CSV table of C-alpha atoms in Angstrom, one decimal:
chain,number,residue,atom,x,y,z
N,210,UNK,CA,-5.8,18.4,-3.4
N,211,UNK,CA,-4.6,14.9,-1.9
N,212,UNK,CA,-2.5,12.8,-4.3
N,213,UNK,CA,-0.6,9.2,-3.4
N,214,UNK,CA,2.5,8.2,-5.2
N,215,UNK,CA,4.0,5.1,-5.5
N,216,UNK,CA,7.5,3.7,-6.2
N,217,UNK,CA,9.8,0.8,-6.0
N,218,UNK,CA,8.3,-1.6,-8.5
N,219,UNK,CA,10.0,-3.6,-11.0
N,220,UNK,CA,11.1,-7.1,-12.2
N,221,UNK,CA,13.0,-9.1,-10.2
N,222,UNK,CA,13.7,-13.1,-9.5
N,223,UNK,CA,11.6,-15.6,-7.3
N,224,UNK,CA,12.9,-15.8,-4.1
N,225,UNK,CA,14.1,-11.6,-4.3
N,226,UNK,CA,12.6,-8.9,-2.3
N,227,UNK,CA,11.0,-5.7,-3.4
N,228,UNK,CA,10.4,-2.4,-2.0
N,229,UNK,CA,7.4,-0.4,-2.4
N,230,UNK,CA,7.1,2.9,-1.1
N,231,UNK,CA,4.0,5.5,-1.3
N,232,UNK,CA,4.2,8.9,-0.3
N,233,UNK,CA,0.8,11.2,0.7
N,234,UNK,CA,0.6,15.1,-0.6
N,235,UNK,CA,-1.5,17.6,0.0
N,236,UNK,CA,-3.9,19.3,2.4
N,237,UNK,CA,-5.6,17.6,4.7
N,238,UNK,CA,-5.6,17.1,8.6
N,239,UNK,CA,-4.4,13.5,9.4
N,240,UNK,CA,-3.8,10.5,7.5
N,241,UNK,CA,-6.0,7.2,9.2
N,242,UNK,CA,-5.2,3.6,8.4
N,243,UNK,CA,-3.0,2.8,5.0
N,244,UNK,CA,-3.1,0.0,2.9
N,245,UNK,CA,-1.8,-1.9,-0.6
N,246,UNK,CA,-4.0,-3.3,-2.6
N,247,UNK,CA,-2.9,-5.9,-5.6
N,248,UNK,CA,-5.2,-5.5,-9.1
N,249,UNK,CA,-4.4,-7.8,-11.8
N,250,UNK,CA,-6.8,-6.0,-14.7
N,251,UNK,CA,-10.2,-8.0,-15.1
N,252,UNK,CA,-9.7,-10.1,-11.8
N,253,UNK,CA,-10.5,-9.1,-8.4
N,254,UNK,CA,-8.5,-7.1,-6.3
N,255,UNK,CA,-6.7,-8.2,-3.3
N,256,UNK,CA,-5.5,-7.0,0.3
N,257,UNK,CA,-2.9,-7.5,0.9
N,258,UNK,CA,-1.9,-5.8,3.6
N,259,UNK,CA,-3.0,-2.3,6.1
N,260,UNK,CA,-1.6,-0.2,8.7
N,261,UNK,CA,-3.5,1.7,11.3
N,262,UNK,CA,-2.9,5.1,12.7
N,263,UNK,CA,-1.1,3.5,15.5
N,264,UNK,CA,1.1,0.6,13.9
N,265,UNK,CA,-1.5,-2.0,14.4
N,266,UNK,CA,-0.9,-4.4,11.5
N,267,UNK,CA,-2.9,-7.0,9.3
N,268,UNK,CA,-1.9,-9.2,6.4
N,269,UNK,CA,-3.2,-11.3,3.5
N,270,UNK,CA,-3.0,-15.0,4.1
N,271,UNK,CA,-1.4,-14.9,0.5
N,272,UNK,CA,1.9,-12.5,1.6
N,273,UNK,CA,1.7,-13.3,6.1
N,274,UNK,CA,5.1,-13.8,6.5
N,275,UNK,CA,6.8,-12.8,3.4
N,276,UNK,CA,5.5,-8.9,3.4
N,277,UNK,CA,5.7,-6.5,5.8
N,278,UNK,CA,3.7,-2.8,6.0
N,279,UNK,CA,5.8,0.4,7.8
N,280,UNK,CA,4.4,4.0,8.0
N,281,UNK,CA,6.2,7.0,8.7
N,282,UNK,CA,3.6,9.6,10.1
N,283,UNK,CA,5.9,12.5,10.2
N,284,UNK,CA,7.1,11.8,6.4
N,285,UNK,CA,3.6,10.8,5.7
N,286,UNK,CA,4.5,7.7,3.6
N,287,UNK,CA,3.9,3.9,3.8
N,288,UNK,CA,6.5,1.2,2.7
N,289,UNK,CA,6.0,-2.3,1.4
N,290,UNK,CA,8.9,-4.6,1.9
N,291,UNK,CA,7.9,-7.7,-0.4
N,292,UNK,CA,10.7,-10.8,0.7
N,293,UNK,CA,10.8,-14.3,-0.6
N,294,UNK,CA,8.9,-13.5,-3.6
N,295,UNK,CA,7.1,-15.6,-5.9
N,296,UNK,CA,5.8,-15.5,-9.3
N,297,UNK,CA,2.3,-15.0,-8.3
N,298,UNK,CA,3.0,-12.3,-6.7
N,299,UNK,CA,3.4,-10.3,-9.9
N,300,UNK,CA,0.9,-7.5,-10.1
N,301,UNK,CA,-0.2,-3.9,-9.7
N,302,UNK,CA,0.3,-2.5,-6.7
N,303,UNK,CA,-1.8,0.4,-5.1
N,304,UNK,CA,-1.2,2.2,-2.3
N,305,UNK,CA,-4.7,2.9,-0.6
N,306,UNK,CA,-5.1,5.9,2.7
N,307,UNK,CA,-7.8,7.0,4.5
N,308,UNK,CA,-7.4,10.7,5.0
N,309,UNK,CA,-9.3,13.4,7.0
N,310,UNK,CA,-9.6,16.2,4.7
N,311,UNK,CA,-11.3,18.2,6.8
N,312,UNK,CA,-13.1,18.1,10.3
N,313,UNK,CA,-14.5,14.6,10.7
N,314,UNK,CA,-14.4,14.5,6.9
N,315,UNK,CA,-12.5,11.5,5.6
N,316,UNK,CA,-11.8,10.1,1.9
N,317,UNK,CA,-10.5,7.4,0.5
N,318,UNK,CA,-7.4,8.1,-1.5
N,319,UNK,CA,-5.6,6.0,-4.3
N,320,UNK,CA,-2.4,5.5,-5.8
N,321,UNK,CA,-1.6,5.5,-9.6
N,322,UNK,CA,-0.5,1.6,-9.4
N,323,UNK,CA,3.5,0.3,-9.7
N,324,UNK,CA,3.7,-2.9,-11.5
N,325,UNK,CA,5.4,-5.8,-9.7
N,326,UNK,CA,6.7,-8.6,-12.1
N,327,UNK,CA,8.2,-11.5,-10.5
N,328,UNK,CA,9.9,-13.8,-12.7
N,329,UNK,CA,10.3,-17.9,-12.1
């Protein structure tokens, strides 16, 4: 009923800049706060960076300054704009929204994952 796509991953040099877009589908009555997520397989997974209803903004201390998180409410969609990357950066990348499905009745929602390869 809800699905979250994601695009704009790929390889690209230290020092580049990426763009990550996810886009929300579906039925459901409002979108809450959005986020990305980074998931190397077998190691933890990392914030890295969410967006509230309203704009309101917070980073991890891994990308502050580097990354930035936009939303779109009337595309329903939520951008990544990765600058100054580095190697270590390289990961999957998921696209994470909380989403009232119905009256007062919210879900979490996930993204399929766009790899990110950074190369030195």
């Amino acid at each position: 009923q809800v699905q979250l796509v994601e695009s704009g991953g790929g390889l690209v040099q230290a020092g580049g800049s990426l763009r990550l877009s996810c886009a929300v589908s579906g039925t459901f009555r409002s979108i809450q706060t959005m986020a990305w997520y980074r998931h190397t397989p077998g190691l933890q997974r990392v914030l890295v960076a969410t967006i509230s209803r309203s704009g309101r903004t917070t980073y991890g201390d891994s990308v502050q300054g580097r990354f930035t998180i936009s939303r779109d409410n009337t595309k329903n969609t939520v951008e990544l704009q990765m600058d100054s990357l580095k190697p270590e950066d390289t990961d999957l990348y998921y696209c994470n929204a909380d989403i009232e499905v119905g009256v007062r009745h919210y879900i979490a929602y996930w993204g399929q994952g766009t790899q990110v390869n950074v190369s030195s």
